[in-house]
Coordinates of C-alpha atoms and ligand atoms in Angstrom, one line a residue:
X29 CA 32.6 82.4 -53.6
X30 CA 32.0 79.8 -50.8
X31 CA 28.7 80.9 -50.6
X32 CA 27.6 80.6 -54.4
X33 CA 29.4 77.3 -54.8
X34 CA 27.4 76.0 -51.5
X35 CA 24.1 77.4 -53.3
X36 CA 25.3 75.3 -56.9
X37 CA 25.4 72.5 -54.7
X38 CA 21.9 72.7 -52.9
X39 CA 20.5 73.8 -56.3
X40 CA 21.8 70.5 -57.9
X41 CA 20.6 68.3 -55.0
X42 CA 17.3 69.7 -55.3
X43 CA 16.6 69.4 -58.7
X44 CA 17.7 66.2 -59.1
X45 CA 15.4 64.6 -56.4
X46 CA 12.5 67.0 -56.7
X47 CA 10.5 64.6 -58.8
X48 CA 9.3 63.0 -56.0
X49 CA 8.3 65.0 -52.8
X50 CA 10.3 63.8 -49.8
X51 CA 8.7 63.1 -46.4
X52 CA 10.5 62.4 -43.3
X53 CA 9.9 60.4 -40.2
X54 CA 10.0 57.0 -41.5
X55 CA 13.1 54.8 -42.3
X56 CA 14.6 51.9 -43.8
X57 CA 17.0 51.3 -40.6
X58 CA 18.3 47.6 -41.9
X59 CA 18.3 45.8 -45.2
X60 CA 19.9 42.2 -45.9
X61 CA 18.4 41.1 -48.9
X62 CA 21.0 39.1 -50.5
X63 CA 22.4 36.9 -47.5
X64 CA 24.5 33.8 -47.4
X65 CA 22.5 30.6 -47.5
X66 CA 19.0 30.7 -48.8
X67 CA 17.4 34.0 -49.3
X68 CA 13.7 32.7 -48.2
X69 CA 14.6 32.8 -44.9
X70 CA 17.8 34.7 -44.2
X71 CA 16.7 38.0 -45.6
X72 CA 15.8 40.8 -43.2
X73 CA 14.1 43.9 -43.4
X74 CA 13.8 46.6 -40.6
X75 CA 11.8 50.2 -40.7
X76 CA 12.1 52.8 -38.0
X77 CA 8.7 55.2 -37.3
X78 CA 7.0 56.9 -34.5
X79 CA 6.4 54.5 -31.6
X80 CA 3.1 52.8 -31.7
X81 CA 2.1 55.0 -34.9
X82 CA -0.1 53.4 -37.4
X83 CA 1.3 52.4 -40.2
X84 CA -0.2 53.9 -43.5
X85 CA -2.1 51.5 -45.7
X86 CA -0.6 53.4 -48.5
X87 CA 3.2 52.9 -47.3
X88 CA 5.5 51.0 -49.4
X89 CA 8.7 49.4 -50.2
X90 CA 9.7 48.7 -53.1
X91 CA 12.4 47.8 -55.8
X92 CA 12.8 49.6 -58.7
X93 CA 15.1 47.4 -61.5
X94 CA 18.2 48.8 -62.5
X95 CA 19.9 45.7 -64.6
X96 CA 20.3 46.8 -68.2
X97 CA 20.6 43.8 -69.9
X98 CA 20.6 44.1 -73.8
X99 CA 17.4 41.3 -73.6
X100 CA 15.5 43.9 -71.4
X101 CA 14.4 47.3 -70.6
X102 CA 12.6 47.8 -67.9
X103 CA 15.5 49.3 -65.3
X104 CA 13.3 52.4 -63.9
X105 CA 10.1 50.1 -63.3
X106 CA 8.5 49.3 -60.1
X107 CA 9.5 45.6 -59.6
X108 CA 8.1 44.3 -56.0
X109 CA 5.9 46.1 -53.7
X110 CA 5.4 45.2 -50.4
X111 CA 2.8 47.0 -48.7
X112 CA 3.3 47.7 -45.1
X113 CA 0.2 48.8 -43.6
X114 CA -3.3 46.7 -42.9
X115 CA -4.9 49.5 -41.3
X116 CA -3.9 48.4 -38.0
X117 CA -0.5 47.6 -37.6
X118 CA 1.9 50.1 -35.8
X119 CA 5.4 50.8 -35.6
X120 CA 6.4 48.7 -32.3
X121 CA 6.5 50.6 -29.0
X122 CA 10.5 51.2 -29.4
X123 CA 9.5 52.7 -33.3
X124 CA 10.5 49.3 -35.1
X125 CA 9.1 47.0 -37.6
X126 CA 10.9 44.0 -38.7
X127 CA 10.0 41.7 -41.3
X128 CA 11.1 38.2 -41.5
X129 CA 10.2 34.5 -43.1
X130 CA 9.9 31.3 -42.0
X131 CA 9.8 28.1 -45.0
X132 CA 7.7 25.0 -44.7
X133 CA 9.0 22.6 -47.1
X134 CA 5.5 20.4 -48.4
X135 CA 7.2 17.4 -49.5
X136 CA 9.3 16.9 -46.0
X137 CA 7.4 19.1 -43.7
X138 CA 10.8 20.3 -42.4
X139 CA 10.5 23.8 -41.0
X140 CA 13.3 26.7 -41.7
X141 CA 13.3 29.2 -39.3
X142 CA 14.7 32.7 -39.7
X143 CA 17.4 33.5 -37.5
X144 CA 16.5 36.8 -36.6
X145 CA 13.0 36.1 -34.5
X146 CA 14.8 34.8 -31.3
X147 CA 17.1 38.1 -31.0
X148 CA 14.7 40.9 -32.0
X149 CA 14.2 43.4 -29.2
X150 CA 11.1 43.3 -27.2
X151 CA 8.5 45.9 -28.2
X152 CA 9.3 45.5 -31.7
X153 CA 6.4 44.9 -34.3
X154 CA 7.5 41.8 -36.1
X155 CA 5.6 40.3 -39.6
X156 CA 6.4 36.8 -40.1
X157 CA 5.5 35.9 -43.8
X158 CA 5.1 31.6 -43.5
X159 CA 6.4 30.6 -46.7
X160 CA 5.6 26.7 -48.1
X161 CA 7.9 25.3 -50.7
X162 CA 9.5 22.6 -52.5
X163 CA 13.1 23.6 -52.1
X164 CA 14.1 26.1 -49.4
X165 CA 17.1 27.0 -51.2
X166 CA 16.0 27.8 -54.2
X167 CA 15.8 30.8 -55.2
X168 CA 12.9 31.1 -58.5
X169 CA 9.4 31.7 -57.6
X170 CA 8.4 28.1 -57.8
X171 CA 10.0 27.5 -55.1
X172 CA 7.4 29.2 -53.2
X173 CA 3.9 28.0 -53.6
X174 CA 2.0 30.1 -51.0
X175 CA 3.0 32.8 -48.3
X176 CA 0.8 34.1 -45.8
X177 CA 0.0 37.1 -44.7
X178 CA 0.4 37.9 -48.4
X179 CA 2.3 42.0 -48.1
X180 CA 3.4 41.0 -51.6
X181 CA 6.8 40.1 -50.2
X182 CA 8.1 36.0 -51.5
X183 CA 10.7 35.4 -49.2
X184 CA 12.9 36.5 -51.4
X185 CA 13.1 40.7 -52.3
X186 CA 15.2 41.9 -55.5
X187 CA 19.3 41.3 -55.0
X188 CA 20.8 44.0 -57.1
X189 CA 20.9 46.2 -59.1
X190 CA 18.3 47.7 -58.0
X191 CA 17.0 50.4 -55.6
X192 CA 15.1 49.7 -52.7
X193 CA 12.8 52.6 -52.0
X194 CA 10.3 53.7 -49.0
X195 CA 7.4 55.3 -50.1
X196 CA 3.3 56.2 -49.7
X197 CA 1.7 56.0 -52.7
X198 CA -1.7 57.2 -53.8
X199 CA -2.2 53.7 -55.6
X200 CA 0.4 50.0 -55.7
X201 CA 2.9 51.5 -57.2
X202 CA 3.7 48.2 -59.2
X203 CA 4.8 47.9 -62.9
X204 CA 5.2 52.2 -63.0
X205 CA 8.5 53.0 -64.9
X206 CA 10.2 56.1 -63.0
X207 CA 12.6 56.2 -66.0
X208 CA 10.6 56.6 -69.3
X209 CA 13.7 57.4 -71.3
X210 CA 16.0 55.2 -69.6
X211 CA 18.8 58.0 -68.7
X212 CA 19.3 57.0 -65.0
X213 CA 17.7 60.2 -64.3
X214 CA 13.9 60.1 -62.5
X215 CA 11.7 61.3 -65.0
X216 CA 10.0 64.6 -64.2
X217 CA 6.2 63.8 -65.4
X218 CA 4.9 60.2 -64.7
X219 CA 2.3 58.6 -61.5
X220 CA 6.0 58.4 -59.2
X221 CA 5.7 62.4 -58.9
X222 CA 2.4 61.6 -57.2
X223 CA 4.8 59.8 -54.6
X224 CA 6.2 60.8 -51.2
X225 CA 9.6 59.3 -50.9
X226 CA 11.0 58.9 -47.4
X227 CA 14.3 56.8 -48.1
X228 CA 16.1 55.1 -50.8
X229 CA 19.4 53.0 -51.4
X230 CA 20.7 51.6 -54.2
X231 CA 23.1 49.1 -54.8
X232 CA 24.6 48.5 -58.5
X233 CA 26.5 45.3 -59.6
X234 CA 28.7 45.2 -62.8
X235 CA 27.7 42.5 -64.6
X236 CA 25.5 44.5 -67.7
X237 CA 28.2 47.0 -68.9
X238 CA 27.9 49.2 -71.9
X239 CA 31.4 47.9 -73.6
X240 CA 29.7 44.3 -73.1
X241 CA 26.9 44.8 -75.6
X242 CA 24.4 45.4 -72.1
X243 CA 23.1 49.2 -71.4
X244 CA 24.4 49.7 -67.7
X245 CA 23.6 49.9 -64.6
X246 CA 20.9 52.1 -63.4
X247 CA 20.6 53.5 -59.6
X248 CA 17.9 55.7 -58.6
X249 CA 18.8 56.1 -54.8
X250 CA 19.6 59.0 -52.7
X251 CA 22.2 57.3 -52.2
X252 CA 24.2 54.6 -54.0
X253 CA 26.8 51.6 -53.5
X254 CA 28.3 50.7 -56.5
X255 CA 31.1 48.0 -58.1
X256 CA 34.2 49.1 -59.6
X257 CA 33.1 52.8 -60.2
X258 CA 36.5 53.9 -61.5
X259 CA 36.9 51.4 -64.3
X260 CA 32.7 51.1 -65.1
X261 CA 31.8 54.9 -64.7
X262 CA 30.7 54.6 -68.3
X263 CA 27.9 52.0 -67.6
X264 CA 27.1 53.4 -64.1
X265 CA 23.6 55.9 -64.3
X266 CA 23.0 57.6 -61.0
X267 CA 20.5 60.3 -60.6
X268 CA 21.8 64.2 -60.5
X269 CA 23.0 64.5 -56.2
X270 CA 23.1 61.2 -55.5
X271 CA 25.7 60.2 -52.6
X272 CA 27.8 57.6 -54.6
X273 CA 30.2 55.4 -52.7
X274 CA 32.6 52.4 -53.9
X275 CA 32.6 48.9 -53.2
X276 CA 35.7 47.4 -54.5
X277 CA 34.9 43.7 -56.1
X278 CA 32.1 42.8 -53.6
X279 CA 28.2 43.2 -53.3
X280 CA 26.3 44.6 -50.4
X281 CA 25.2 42.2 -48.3
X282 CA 24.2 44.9 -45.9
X283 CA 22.4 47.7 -45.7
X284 CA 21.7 50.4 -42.3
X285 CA 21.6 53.9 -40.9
X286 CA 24.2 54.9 -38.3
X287 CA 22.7 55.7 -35.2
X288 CA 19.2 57.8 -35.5
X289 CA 20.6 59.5 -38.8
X290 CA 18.1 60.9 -41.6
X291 CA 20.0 62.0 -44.2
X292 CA 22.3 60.4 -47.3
X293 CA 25.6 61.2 -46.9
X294 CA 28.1 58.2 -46.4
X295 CA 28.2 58.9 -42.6
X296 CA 24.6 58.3 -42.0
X297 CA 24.9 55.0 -43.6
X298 CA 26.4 51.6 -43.3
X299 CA 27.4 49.4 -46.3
X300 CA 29.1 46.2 -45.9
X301 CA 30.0 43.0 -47.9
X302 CA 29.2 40.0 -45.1
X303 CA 30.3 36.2 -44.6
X304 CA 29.2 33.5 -41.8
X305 CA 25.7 32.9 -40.3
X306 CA 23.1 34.9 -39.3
X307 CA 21.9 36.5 -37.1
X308 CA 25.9 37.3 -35.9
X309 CA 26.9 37.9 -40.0
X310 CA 30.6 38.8 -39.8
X311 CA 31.2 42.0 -42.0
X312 CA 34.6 42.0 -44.7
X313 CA 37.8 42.7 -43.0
X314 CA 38.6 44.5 -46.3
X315 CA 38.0 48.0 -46.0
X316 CA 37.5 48.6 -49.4
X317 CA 34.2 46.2 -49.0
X318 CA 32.9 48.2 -46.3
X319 CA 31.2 51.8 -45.8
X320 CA 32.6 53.2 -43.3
X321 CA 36.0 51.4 -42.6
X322 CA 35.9 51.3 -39.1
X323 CA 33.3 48.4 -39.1
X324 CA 35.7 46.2 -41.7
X325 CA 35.6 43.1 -39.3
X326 CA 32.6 44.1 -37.5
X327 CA 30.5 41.2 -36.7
X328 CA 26.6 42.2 -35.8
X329 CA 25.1 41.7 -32.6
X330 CA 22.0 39.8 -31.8
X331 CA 21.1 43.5 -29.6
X332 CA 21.0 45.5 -33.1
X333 CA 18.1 43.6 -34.3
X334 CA 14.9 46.1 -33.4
X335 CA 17.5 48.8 -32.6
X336 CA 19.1 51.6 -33.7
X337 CA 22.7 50.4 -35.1
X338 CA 25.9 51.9 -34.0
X339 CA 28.1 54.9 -35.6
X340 CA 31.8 54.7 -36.6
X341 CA 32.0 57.0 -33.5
X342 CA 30.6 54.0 -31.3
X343 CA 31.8 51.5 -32.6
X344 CA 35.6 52.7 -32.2
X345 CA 34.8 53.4 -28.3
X346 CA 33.3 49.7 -28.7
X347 CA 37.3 48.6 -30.0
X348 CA 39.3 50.7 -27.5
X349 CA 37.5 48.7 -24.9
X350 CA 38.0 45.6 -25.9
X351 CA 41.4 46.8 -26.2
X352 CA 41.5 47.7 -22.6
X353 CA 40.1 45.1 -21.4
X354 CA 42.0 42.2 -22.9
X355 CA 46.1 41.3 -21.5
X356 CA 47.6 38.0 -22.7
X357 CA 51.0 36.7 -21.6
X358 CA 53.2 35.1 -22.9
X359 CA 54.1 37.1 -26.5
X360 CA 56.1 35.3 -28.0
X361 CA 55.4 31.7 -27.0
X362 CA 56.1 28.2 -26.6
X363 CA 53.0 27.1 -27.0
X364 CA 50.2 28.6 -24.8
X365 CA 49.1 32.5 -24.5
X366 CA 46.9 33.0 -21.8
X367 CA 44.1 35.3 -21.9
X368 CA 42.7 37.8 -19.3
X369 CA 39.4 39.8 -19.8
X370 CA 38.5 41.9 -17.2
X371 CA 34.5 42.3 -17.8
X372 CA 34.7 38.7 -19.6
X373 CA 33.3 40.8 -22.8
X374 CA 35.4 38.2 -25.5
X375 CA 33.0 35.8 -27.0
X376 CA 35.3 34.5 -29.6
X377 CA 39.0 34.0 -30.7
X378 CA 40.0 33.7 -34.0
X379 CA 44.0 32.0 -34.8
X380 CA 45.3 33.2 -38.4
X381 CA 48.1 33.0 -40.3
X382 CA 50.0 36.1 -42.1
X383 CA 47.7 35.4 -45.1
X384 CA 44.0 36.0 -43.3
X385 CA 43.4 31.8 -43.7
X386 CA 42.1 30.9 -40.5
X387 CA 43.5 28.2 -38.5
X388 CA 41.9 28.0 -35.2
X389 CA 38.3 29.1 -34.4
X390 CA 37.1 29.2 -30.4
X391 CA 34.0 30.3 -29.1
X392 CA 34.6 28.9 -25.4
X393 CA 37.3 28.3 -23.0
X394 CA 38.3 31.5 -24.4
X395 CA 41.0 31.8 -21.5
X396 CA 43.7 29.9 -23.4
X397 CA 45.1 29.7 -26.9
X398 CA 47.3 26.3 -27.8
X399 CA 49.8 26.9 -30.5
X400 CA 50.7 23.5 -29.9
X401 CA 50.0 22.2 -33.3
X402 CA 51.6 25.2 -35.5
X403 CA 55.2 25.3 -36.7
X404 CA 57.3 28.7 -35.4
X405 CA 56.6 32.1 -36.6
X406 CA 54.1 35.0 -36.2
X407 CA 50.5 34.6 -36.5
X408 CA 47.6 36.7 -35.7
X409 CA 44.9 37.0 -32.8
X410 CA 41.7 38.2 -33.6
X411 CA 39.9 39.2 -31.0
X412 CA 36.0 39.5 -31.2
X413 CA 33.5 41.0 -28.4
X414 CA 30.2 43.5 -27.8
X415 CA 30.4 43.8 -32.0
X416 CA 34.2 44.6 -32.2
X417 CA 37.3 43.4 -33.5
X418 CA 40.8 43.9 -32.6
X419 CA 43.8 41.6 -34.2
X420 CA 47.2 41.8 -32.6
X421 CA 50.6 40.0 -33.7
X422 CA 51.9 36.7 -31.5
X423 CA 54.6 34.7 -32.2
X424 CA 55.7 30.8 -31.7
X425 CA 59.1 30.6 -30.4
Ligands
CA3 CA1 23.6 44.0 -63.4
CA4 CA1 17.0 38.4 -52.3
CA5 CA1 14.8 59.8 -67.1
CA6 CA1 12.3 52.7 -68.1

C-alpha cells in the first residue's frame, strides 16, 4: 500500500514536469528581484555551477508571465531573457556568478551603486550591467536609456507573478508561450520541450483573481510561493507536482537554496518577505511571511553574497550561540542593562515595545542599553549577530 501510493506520487511528479527535460548542475542559488528602494540597482541575481566551467552561450534565465489580467493573455509566455553565456565567461573559481547594476543618471551624472559589489566573495564571477537613466527610481523602461554589456537584463527583472526559470535553449527563448491553452499546466507539444530546465521558482501575487472579473494566477515553477492560498485556491494555477508553499499577506522579496540543495521541496529552499537596506536586508519576524520559520528575523550577511546560504539546521546552531554568548545584568532595571558578549559577535541591538514598534536602534557601544527615556514596564531586546536573532523580555522597574 505504501509502496503503490509512493509510486502515484513519483508518477504524478513526473508527468507533470516531463515537458521539459531537466538537467542538473546549475542553480539559481539567490534571487531578489523585487527589493526595497529602487529595483535598478537593488536587485540581485546569483547562479551556482562548476567552478571555472564555461558558461553555455545557450543558458538562460528567464521569466515566464503569470498575471491573468482580464486586458491580457499572455501568462505562459517567455517575458525577459537574459542570456548568460558570451562564450567565455565561467562560473567563478568558488562556482558563483552574480549579477548586479549600477545607474548613471544623464541629467545629474550622479552614480547609484549596487550594494552588493563591496561584499561579494572573492573568486566570484561578477557582471555588472552599467545602466544610464533619467530617474533611478523609476521603475518603466524609459527610465533606462542604455545598459551595457547588453545580457538582455534592464536593471529591472519581472516582480511577480511570474516564474523565474534556468534554462539552455536551442534558440532565445523570448515571446514562446509554454501555456497555449492557458490551464496553468506546461503544455506538452510547443519549442519549450526542446528546453533543458535546470531550476525554477515561482512566486504568485493575488491581485488578478477569478471572482474579480481577472483569470488568475498562473505558476509554472517546480516549486511555488504563493498569497493567501486558502481563500484564492480558485484563481491559483500551478502545474501537476509542484511544491506549493504559503505566504500569508506578503510578497517574496527573497528567493535561495538552503545549503548545496538540488531539489524542490520546501527544505531546500528559502522564501522570505524582507524590509531595511541592502546588502544586510532584514527578513519578516512573521513566520507566516517566511519559508522556513526559523529565519523569521533573519537579517543576511554580507558573507552569503557568492556563497552557499545557510539551512534552518545552521542557522538555529547560529541562534543558540548567540544565546550562549550574550549575559546582561540587571533584569529588571532602573535604567541601564549591561551587556556581555563573550566573542563580541553582537553587531546590533534593537529596543521594542510589547507591540514590535521599535523604539531604540544601536549599532555601536553595544555594551549598554539606557532605558532612561521609557516609562515602566516590559519591553523587548532584540538581539542581532553572525545572521541571527534572539529577543528576550526586560523590564523597567
Ligand atoms: Ca497578479
Ligand atoms: Ca524587479
Ligand atoms: Ca497548458
Ligand atoms: Ca498562454
Amino acid at each position: 500500500m505504501k509502496n503503490s501510493l509512493l509510486i502515484c506520487m513519483m508518477l504524478t511528479f513526473t508527468l507533470g514536469f516531463s515537458q521539459i527535460p531537466s538537467g542538473s548542475g546549475i542553480y539559481i542559488n539567490k534571487l531578489i528581484l523585487s527589493p526595497n528602494g529602487p529595483d535598478l540597482t537593488n536587485e540581485y541575481i546569483e547562479l551556482r555551477g562548476t567552478p571555472n566551467a564555461v558558461i553555455p552561450t545557450d543558458l538562460y534565465l528567464i521569466n515566464v508571465e503569470g498575471d491573468g489580467e482580464a486586458s491580457r493573455d499572455d501568462y505562459g509566455e517567455v517575458g525577459e531573457v537574459i542570456q548568460l553565456g558570451d562564450g567565455t565567461r565561467t562560473f567563478g573559481s568558488n562556482g558563483f556568478l552574480s549579477i548586479v547594476a549600477n545607474y548613471t543618471d544623464e541629467n545629474t551624472s550622479v552614480v547609484t551603486t549596487n550594494p552588493y559589489s563591496s561584499v561579494i566573495a572573492a573568486g566570484t564571477t561578477i557582471v555588472t550591467i552599467e545602466l544610464v537613466g533619467n530617474d533611478v527610481t523609476g521603475s518603466s523602461s524609459s527610465n533606462v536609456s542604455s545598459f551595457a554589456p547588453d545580457i538582455g537584463y534592464d536593471g529591472n527583472f519581472e516582480d511577480w507573478s511570474a516564474t523565474y526559470m534556468l534554462i539552455q535553449a536551442p534558440s532565445d527563448p523570448s515571446g514562446i508561450d509554454i501555456d497555449a491553452n492557458n490551464d496553468g499546466i506546461i503544455d506538452a507539444t510547443g519549442d519549450h520541450t526542446m528546453w533543458t530546465r535546470y531550476d525554477s521558482v515561482s512566486f504568485l501575487d493575488e491581485d488578478d483573481l477569478i471572482d474579480s472579473g481577472d483569470n488568475g494566477e498562473f505558476g509554472y515553477g517546480q516549486i511555488i510561493v504563493v498569497r493567501d492560498l486558502a481563500e484564492n485556491s480558485a484563481s491559483i494555477f500551478t502545474d501537476t507536482g509542484a511544491t506549493v508553499l504559503e505566504n500569508t499577506g506578503s510578497n517574496v522579496h527573497f528567493w535561495g537554496r538552503q545549503g548545496s540543495s538540488t531539489g524542490f521541496a520546501a527544505s531546500d529552499w528559502i522564501a522570505a518577505s524582507f524590509d531595511g537596506t541592502g546588502p544586510n536586508w532584514e527578513f519578516s519576524g512573521n513566520t507566516a511571511r517566511v519559508s522556513p520559520a526559523e529565519f523569521a528575523g533573519y537579517i543576511i550577511p554580507s558573507e552569503i553574497y557568492g556563497a552557499l546560504n545557510p539551512t534552518a539546521a545552521t542557522l538555529s546552531v547560529t541562534e543558540q550561540e548567540l544565546t550562549n554568548d550574550i549575559s546582561f545584568y540587571p533584569n529588571p532595571t532602573n535604567n541601564i542593562i549591561n551587556i556581555n558578549s563573550k566573542n563580541d559577535i553582537v553587531q546590533s541591538l534593537e529596543v521594542i515595545d510589547v507591540t514590535g514598534k521599535i523604539l531604540l536602534d544601536k549599532k555601536e557601544n553595544l555594551d549598554v542599553v539606557d532605558l532612561t527615556q521609557f516609562t515602566t514596564g516590559l519591553y523587548y531586546l532584540n538581539i542581532y549577530g553572525d545572521g541571527a536573532k534572539i529577543t528576550k523580555a526586560i523590564v523597567k522597574k
